[in-house]
PDB file of C-alpha atoms and ligand atoms in Angstrom:
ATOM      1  CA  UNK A  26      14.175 -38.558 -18.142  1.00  0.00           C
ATOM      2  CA  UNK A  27      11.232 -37.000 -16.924  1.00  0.00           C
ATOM      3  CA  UNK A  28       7.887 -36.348 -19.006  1.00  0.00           C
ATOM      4  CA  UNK A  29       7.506 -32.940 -20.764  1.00  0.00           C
ATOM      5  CA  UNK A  30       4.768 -32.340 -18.263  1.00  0.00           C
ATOM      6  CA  UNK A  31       6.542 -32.847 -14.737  1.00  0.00           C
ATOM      7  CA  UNK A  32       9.363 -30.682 -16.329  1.00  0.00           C
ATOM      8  CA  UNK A  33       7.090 -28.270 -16.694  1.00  0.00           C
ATOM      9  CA  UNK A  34       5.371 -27.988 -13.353  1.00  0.00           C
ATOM     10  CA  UNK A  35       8.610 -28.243 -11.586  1.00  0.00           C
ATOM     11  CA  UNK A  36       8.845 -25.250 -13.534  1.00  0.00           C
ATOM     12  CA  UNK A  37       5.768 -23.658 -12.974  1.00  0.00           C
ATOM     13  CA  UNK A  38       6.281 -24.260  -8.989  1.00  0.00           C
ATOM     14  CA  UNK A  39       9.719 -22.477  -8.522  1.00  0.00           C
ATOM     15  CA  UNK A  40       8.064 -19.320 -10.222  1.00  0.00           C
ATOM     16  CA  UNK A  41       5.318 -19.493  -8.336  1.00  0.00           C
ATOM     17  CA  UNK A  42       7.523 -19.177  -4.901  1.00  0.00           C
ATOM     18  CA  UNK A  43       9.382 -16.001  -5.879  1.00  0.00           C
ATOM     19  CA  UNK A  44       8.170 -12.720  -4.949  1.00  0.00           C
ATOM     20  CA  UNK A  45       5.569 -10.455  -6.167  1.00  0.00           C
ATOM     21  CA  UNK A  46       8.478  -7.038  -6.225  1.00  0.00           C
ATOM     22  CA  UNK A  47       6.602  -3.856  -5.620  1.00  0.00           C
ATOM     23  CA  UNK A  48       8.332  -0.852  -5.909  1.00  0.00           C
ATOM     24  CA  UNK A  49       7.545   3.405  -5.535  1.00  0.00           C
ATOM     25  CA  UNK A  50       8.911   6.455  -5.435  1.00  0.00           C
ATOM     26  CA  UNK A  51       9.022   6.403  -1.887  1.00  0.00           C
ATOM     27  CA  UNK A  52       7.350   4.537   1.055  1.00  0.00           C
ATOM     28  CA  UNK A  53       3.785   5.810   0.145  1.00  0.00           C
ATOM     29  CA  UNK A  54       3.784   2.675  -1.748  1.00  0.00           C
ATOM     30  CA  UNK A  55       3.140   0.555   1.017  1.00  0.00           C
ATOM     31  CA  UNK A  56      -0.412   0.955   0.722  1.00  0.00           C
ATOM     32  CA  UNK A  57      -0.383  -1.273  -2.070  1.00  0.00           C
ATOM     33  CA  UNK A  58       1.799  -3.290  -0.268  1.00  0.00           C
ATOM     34  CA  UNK A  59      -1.122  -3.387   2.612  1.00  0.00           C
ATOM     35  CA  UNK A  60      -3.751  -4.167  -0.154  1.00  0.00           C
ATOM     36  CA  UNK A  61      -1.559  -7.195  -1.660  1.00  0.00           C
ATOM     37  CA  UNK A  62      -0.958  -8.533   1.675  1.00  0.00           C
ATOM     38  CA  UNK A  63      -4.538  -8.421   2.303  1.00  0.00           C
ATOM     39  CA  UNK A  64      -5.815  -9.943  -0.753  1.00  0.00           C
ATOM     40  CA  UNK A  65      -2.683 -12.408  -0.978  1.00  0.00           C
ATOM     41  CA  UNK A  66      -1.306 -13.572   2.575  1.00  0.00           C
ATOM     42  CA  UNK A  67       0.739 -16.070   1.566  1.00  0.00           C
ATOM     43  CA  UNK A  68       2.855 -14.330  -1.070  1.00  0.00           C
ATOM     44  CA  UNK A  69       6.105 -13.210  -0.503  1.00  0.00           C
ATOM     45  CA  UNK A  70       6.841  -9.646  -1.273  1.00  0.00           C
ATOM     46  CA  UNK A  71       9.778  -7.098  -1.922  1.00  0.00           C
ATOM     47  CA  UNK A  72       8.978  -3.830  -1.717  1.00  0.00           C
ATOM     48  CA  UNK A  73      11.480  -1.020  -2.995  1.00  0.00           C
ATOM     49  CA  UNK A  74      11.010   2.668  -1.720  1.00  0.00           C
ATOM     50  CA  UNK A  75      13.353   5.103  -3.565  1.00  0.00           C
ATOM     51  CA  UNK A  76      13.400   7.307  -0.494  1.00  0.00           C
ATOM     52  CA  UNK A  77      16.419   9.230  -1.689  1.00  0.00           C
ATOM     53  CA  UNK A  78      15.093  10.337  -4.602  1.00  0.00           C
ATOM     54  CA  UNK A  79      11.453  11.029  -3.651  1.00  0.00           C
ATOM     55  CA  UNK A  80       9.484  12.657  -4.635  1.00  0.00           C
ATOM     56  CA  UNK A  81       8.664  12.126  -8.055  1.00  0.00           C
ATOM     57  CA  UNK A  82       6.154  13.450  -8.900  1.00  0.00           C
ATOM     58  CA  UNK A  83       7.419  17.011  -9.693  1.00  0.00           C
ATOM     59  CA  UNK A  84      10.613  15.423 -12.132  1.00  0.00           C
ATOM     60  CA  UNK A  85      11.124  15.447 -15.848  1.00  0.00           C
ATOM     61  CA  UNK A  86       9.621  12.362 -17.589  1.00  0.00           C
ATOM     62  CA  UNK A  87      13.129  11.538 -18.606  1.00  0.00           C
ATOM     63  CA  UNK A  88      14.612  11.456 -15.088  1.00  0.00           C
ATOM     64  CA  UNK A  89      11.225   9.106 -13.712  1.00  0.00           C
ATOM     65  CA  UNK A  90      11.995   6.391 -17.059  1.00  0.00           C
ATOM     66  CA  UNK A  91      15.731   6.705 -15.610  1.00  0.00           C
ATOM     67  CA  UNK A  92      14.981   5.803 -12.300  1.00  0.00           C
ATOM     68  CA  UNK A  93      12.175   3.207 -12.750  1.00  0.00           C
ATOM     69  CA  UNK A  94      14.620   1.315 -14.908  1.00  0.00           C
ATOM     70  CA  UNK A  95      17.126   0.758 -12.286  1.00  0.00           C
ATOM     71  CA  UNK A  96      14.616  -0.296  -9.932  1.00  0.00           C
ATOM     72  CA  UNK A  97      12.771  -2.392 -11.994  1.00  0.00           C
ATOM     73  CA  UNK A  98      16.351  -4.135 -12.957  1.00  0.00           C
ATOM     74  CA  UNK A  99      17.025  -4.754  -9.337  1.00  0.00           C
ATOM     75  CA  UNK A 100      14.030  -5.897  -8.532  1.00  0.00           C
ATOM     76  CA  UNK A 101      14.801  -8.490 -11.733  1.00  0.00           C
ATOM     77  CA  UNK A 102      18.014  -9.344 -10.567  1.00  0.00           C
ATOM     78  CA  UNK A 103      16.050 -11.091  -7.143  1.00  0.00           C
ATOM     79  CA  UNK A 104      13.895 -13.190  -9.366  1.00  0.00           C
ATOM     80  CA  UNK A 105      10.560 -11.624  -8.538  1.00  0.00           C
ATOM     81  CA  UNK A 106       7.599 -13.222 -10.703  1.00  0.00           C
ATOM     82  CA  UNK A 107       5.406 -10.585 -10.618  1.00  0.00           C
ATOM     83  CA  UNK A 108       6.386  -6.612 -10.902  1.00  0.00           C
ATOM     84  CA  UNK A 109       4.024  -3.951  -9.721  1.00  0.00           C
ATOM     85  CA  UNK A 110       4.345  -0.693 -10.100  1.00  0.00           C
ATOM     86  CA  UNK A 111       2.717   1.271  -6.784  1.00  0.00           C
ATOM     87  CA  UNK A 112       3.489   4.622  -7.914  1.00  0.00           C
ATOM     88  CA  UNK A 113       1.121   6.463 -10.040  1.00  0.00           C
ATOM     89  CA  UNK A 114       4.069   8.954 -11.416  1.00  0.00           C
ATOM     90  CA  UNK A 115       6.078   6.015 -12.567  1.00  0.00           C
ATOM     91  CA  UNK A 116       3.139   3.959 -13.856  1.00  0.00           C
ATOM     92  CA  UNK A 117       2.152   7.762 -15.497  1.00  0.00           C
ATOM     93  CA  UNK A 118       5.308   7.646 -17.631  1.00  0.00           C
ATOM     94  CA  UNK A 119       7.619   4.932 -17.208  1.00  0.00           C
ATOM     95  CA  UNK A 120       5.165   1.684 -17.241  1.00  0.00           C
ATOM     96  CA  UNK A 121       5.839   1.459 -21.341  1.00  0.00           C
ATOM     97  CA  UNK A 122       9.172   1.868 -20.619  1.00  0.00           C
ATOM     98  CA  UNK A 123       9.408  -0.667 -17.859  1.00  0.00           C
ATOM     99  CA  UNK A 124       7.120  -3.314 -19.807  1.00  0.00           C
ATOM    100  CA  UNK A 125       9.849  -3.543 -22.568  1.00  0.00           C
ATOM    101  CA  UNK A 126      12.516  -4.362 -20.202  1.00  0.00           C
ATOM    102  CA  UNK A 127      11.666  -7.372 -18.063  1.00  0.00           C
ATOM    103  CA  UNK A 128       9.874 -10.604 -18.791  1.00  0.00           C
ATOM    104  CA  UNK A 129       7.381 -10.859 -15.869  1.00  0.00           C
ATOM    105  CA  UNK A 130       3.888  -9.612 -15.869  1.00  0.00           C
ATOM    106  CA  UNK A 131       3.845  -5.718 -14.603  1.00  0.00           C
ATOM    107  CA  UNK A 132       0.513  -4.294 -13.278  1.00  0.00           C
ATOM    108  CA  UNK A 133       0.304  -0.836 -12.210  1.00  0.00           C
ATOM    109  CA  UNK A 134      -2.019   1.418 -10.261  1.00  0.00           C
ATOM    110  CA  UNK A 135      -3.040   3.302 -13.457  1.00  0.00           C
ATOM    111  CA  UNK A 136      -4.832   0.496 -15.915  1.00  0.00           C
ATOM    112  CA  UNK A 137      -6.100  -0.846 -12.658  1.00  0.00           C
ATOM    113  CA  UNK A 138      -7.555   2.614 -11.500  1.00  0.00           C
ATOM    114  CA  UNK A 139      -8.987   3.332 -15.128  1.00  0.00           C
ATOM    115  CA  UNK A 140     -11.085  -0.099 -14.952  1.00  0.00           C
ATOM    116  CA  UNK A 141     -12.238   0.388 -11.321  1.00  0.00           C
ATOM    117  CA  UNK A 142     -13.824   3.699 -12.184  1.00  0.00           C
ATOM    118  CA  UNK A 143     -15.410   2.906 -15.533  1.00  0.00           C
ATOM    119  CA  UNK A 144     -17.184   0.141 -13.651  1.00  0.00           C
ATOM    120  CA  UNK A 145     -18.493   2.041 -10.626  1.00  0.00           C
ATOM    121  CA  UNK A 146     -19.335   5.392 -12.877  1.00  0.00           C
ATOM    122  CA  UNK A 147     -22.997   5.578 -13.441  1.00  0.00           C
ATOM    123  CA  UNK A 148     -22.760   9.441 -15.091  1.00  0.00           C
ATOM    124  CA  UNK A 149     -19.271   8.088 -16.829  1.00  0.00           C
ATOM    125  CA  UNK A 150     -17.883  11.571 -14.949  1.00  0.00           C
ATOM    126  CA  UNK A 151     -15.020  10.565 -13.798  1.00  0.00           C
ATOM    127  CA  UNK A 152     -12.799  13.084 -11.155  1.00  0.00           C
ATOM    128  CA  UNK A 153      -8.683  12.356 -10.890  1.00  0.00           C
ATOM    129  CA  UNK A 154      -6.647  13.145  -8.666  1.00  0.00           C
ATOM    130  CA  UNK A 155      -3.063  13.049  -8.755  1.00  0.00           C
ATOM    131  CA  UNK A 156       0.775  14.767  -8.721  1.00  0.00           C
ATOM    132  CA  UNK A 157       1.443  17.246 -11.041  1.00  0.00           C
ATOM    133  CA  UNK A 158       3.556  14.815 -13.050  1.00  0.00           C
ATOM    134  CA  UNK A 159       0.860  12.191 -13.202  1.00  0.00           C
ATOM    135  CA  UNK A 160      -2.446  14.934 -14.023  1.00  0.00           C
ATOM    136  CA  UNK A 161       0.288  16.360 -16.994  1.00  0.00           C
ATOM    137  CA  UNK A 162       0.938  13.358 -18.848  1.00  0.00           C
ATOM    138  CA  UNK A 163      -3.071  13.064 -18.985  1.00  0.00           C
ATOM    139  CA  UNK A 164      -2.389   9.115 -18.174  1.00  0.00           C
ATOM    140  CA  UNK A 165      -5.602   8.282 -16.505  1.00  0.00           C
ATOM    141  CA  UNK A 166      -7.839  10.233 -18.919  1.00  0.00           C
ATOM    142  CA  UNK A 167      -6.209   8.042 -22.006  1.00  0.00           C
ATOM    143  CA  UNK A 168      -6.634   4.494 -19.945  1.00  0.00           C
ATOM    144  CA  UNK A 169     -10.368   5.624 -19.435  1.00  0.00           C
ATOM    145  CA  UNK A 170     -10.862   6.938 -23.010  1.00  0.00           C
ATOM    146  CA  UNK A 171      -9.244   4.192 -24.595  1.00  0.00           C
ATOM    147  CA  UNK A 172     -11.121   1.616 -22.286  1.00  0.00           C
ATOM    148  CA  UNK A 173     -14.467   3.179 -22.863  1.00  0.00           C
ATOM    149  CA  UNK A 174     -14.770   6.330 -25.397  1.00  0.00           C
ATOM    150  CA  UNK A 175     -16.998   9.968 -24.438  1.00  0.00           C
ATOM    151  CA  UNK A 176     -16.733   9.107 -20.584  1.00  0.00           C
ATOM    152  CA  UNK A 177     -15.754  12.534 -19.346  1.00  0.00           C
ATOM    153  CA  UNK A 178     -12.565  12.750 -17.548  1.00  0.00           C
ATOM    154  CA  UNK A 179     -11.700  15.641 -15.372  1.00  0.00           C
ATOM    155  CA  UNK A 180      -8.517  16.002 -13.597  1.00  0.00           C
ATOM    156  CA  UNK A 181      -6.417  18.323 -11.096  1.00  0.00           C
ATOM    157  CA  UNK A 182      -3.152  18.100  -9.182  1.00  0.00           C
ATOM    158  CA  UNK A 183      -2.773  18.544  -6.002  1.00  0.00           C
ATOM    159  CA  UNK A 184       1.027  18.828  -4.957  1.00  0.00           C
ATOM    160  CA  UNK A 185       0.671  19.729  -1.513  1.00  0.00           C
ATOM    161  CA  UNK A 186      -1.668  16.143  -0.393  1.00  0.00           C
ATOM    162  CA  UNK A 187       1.524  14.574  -0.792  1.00  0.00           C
ATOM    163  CA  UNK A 188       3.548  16.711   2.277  1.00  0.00           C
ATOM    164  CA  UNK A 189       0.185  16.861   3.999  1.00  0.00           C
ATOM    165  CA  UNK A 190       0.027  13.382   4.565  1.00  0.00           C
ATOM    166  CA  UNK A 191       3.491  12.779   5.493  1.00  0.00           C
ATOM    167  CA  UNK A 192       3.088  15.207   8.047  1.00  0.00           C
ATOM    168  CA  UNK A 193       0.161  13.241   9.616  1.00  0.00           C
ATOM    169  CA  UNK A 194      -2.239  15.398   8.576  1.00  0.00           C
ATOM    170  CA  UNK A 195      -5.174  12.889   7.896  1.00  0.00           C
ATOM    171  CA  UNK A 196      -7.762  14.558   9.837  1.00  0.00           C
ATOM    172  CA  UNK A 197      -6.898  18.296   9.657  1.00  0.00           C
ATOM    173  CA  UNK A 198      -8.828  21.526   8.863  1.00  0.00           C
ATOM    174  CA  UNK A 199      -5.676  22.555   6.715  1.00  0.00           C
ATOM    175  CA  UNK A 200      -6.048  19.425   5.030  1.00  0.00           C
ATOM    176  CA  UNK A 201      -9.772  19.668   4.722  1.00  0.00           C
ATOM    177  CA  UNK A 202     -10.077  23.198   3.281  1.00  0.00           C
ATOM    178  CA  UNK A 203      -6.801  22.383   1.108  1.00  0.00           C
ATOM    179  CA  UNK A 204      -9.222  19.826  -0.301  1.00  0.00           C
ATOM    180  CA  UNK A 205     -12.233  21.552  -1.135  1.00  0.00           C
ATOM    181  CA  UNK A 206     -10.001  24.468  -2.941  1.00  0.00           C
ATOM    182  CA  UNK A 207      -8.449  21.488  -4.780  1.00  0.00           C
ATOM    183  CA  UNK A 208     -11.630  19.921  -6.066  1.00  0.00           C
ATOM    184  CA  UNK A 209     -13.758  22.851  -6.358  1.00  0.00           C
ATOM    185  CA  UNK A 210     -13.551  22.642 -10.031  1.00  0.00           C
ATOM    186  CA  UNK A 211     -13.562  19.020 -10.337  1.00  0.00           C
ATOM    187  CA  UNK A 212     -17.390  19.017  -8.528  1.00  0.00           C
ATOM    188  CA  UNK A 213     -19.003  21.447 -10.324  1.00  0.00           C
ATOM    189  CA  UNK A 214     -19.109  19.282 -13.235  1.00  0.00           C
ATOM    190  CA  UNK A 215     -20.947  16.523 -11.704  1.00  0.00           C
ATOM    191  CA  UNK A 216     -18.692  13.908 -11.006  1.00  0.00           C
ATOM    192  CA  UNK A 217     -19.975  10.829  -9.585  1.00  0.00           C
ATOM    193  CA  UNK A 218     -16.579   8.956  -9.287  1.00  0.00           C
ATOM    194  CA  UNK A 219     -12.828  10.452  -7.836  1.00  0.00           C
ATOM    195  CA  UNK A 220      -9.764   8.703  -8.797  1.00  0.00           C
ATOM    196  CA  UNK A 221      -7.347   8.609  -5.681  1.00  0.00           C
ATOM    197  CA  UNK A 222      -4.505   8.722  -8.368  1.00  0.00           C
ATOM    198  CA  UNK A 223      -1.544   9.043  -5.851  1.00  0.00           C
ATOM    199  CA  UNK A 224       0.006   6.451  -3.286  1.00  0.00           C
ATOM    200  CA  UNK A 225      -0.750   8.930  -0.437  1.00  0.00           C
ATOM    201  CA  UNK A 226      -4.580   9.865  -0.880  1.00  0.00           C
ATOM    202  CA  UNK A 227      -6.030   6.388   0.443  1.00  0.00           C
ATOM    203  CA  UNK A 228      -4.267   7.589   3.844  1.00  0.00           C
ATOM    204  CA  UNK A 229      -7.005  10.754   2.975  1.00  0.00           C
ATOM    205  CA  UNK A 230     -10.253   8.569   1.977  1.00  0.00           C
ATOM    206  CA  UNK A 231     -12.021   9.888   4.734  1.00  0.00           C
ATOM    207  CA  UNK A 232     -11.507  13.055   4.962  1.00  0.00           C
ATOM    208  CA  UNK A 233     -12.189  13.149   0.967  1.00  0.00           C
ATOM    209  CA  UNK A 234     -15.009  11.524   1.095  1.00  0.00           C
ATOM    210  CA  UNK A 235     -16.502  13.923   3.757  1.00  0.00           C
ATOM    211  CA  UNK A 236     -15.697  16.885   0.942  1.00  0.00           C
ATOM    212  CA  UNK A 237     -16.726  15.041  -1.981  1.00  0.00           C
ATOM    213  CA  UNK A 238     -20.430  13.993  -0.148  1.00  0.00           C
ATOM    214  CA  UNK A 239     -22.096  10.614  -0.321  1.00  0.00           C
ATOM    215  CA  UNK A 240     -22.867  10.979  -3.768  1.00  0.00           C
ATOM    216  CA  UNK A 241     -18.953  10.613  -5.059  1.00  0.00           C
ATOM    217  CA  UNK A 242     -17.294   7.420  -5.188  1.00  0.00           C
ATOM    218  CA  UNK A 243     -13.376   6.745  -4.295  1.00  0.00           C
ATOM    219  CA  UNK A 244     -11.630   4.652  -6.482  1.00  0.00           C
ATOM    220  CA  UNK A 245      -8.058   3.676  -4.015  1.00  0.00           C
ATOM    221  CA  UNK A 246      -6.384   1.853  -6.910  1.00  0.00           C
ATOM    222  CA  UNK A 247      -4.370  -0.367  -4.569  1.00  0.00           C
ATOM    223  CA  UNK A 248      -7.068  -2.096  -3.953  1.00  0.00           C
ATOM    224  CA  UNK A 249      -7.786  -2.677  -7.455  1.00  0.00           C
ATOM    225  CA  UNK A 250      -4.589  -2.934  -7.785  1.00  0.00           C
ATOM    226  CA  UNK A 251      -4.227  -6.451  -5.645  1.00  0.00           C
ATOM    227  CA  UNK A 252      -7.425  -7.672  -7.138  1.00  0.00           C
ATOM    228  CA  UNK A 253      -5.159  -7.606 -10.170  1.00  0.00           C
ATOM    229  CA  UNK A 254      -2.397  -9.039  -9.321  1.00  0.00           C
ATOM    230  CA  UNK A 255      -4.913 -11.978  -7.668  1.00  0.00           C
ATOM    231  CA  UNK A 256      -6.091 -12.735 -11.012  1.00  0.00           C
ATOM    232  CA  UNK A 257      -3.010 -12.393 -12.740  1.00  0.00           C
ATOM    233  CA  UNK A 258      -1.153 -14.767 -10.516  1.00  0.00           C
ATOM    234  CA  UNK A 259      -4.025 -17.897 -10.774  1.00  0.00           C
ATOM    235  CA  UNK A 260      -4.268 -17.412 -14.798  1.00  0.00           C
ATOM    236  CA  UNK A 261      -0.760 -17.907 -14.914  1.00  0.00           C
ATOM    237  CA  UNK A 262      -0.691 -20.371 -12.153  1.00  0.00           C
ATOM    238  CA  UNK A 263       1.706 -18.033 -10.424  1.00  0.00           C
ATOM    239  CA  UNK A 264      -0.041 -18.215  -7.144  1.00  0.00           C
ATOM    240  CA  UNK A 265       2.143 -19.689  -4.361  1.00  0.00           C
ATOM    241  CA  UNK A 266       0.908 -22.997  -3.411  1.00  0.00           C
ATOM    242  CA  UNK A 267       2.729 -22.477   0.258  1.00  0.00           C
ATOM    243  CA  UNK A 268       0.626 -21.955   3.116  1.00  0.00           C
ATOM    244  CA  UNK A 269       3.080 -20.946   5.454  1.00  0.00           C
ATOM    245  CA  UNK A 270       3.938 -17.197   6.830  1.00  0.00           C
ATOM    246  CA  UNK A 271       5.253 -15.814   3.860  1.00  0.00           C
ATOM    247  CA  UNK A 272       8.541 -13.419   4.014  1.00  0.00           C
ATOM    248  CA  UNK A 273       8.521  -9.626   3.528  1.00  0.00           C
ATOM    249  CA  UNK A 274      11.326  -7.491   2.465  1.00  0.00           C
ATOM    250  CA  UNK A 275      11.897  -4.375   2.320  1.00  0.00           C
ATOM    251  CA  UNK A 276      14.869  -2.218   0.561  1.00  0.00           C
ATOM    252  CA  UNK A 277      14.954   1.754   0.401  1.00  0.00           C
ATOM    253  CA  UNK A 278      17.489   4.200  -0.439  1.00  0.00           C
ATOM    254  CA  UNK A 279      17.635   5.951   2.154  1.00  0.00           C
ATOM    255  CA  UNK A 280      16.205   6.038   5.776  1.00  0.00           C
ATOM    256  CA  UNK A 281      14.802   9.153   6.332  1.00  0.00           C
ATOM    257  CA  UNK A 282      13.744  10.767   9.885  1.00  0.00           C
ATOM    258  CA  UNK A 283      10.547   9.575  11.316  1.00  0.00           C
ATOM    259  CA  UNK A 284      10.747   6.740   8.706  1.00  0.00           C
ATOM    260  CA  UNK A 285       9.354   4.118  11.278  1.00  0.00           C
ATOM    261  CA  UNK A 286       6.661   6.115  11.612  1.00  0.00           C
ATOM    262  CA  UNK A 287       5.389   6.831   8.688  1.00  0.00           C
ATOM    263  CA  UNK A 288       6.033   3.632   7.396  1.00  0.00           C
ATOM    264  CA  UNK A 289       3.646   1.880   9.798  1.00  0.00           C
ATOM    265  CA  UNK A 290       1.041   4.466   8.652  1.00  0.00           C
ATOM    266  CA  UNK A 291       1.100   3.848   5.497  1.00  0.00           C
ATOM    267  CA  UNK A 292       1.544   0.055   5.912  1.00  0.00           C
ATOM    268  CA  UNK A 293      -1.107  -0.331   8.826  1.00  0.00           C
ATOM    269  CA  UNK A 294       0.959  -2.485  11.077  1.00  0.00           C
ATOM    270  CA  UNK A 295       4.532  -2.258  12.218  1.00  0.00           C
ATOM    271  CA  UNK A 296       7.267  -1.120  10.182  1.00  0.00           C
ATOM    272  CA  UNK A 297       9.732  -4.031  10.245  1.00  0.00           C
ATOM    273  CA  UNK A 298      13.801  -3.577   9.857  1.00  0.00           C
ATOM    274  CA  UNK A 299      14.361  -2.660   6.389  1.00  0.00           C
ATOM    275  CA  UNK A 300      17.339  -2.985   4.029  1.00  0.00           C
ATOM    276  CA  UNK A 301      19.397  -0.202   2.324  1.00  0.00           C
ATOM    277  CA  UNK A 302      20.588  -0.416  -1.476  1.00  0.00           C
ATOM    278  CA  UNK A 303      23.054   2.175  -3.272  1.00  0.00           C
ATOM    279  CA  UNK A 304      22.784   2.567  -7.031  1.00  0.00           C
ATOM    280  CA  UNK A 305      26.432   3.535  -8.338  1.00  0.00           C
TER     281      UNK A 305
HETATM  282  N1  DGL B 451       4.350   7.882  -5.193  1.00  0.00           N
HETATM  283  C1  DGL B 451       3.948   9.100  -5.820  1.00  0.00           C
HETATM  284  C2  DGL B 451       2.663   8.843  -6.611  1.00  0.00           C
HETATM  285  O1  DGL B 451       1.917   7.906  -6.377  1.00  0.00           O
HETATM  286  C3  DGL B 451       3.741  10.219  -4.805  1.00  0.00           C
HETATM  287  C4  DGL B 451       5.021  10.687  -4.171  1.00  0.00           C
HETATM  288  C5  DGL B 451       5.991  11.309  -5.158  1.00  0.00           C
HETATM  289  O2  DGL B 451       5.732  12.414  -5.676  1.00  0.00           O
HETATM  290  O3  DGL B 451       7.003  10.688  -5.431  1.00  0.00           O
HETATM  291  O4  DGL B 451       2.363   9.593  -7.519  1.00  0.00           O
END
């Protein structure tokens, strides 16, 4: 029989191989995908993009919990270790919801957002940014306030980044002037730090922080995101010991028109082949 301890890191290394399962309304996602594969290169990763049912971030609270269930159950079912939730709509109303279901560690871009800009906030004035759904539920003002109480929080939607960036309009005078309408009243109360509190914005970081002036810093939570997950996976001793290539997957709902293409922008490098998955 073996000792209690070899059972146990035989254990601990089969966990450690599965995959980190990221998963979004759509494909904006993969910029969190990007970040983790950055910050982790050996991990293996499944992403899921609900492509047929984007967007979400103009549903019913009910219909997001609904919807983030079944992906976070399929994403289950393939043994992932590690479950994190790229979209800022889901993580805005479904991440409770989603955390009593499974048994793996969930991050999401929220609680990692919230943290990032308490620590780089000098004023504690803190701008978000974000789809109607997310600004509504008033998620990233109660992960700030209940991480640090009287910073000022001020946040505003704005629905049409989303489209914009799709479109491939990164660097665009629509875009631009869409932008300063949009944070007009955000600025004049003296923010020193934006939250980018969408999956699409980091695709806008420069041309935001050209409107927002040296002065404002961007918080892209998938960056903080992966920093996240980083830690997570060595306190747990989750980290793959591997060191070879490590396998990406990718599953969406649908394959949409110019889907190659916007999935390399969004994932800064080719899209590869991707798999399709039907829920009944
Ligand atoms: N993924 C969503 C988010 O981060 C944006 C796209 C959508 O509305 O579904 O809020």
């Amino acid at each position: 029989m073996l000792p209690v301890g070899a059972d146990e890191e035989m254990f601990v290394t089969a966990n450690a191989q599965h995959a980190i399962g990221v998963f979004d309304s759509g494909i904006g996602g993969l910029t969190v995908v990007r970040a983790l594969m950055e910050r982790l290169p050996f991990e293996n990763i499944i992403y899921f993009g609900d492509t047929a049912r984007v967007p979400y971030g103009v549903k019913s609270v009910q219909t997001i919990q609904t919807f983030s269930a079944q992906i976070a159950d399929y994403l289950m079912e393939r043994q992932v270790k590690l479950l994190v939730i790229a979209c800022n709509t889901m993580a805005a109303v479904a991440s409770e919801v989603i955390k009593a279901r499974v048994d793996v560690p969930v991050l999401d871009v929220i609680d990692a957002g919230a943290r990032a800009a308490i620590e780089l906030s000098d004023r504690q004035a803190i701008g978000v940014i974000g789809t109607p759904t997310t600004i509504n539920s008033n998620a990233y003002a109660r992960s700030i306030q209940a991480l640090r109480a009287g910073v000022r929080v001020y946040s505003q939607a704005c629905p049409l980044f989303v489209p914009l960036v799709e479109e491939g309009w990164l660097d665009h005078e629509v875009t631009r002037l869409t932008a300063r309408e949009y944070l007009k009243p955000v600025f004049v109360e003296n923010i020193d730090t934006l939250v980018l509190g969408c999956t699409h914005y980091p695709l806008l970081k420069p041309l935001l922080q050209e409107v927002a002036g040296p002065s404002v810093r961007l918080v892209d939570s998938a960056l903080t995101v992966a920093e996240q997950a980083a830690q997570v996976l060595q306190e747990r001793q989750l980290a793959n010991p591997q060191r070879r290539a490590p396998q990406y997957r990718y599953v969406v709902t649908d394959i949409p028109l110019r889907f190659q293409t916007l999935g390399s922008r969004f994932l800064g490098r080719d899209m590869p082949d991707v798999e399709m998955a039907r829920f009944s």
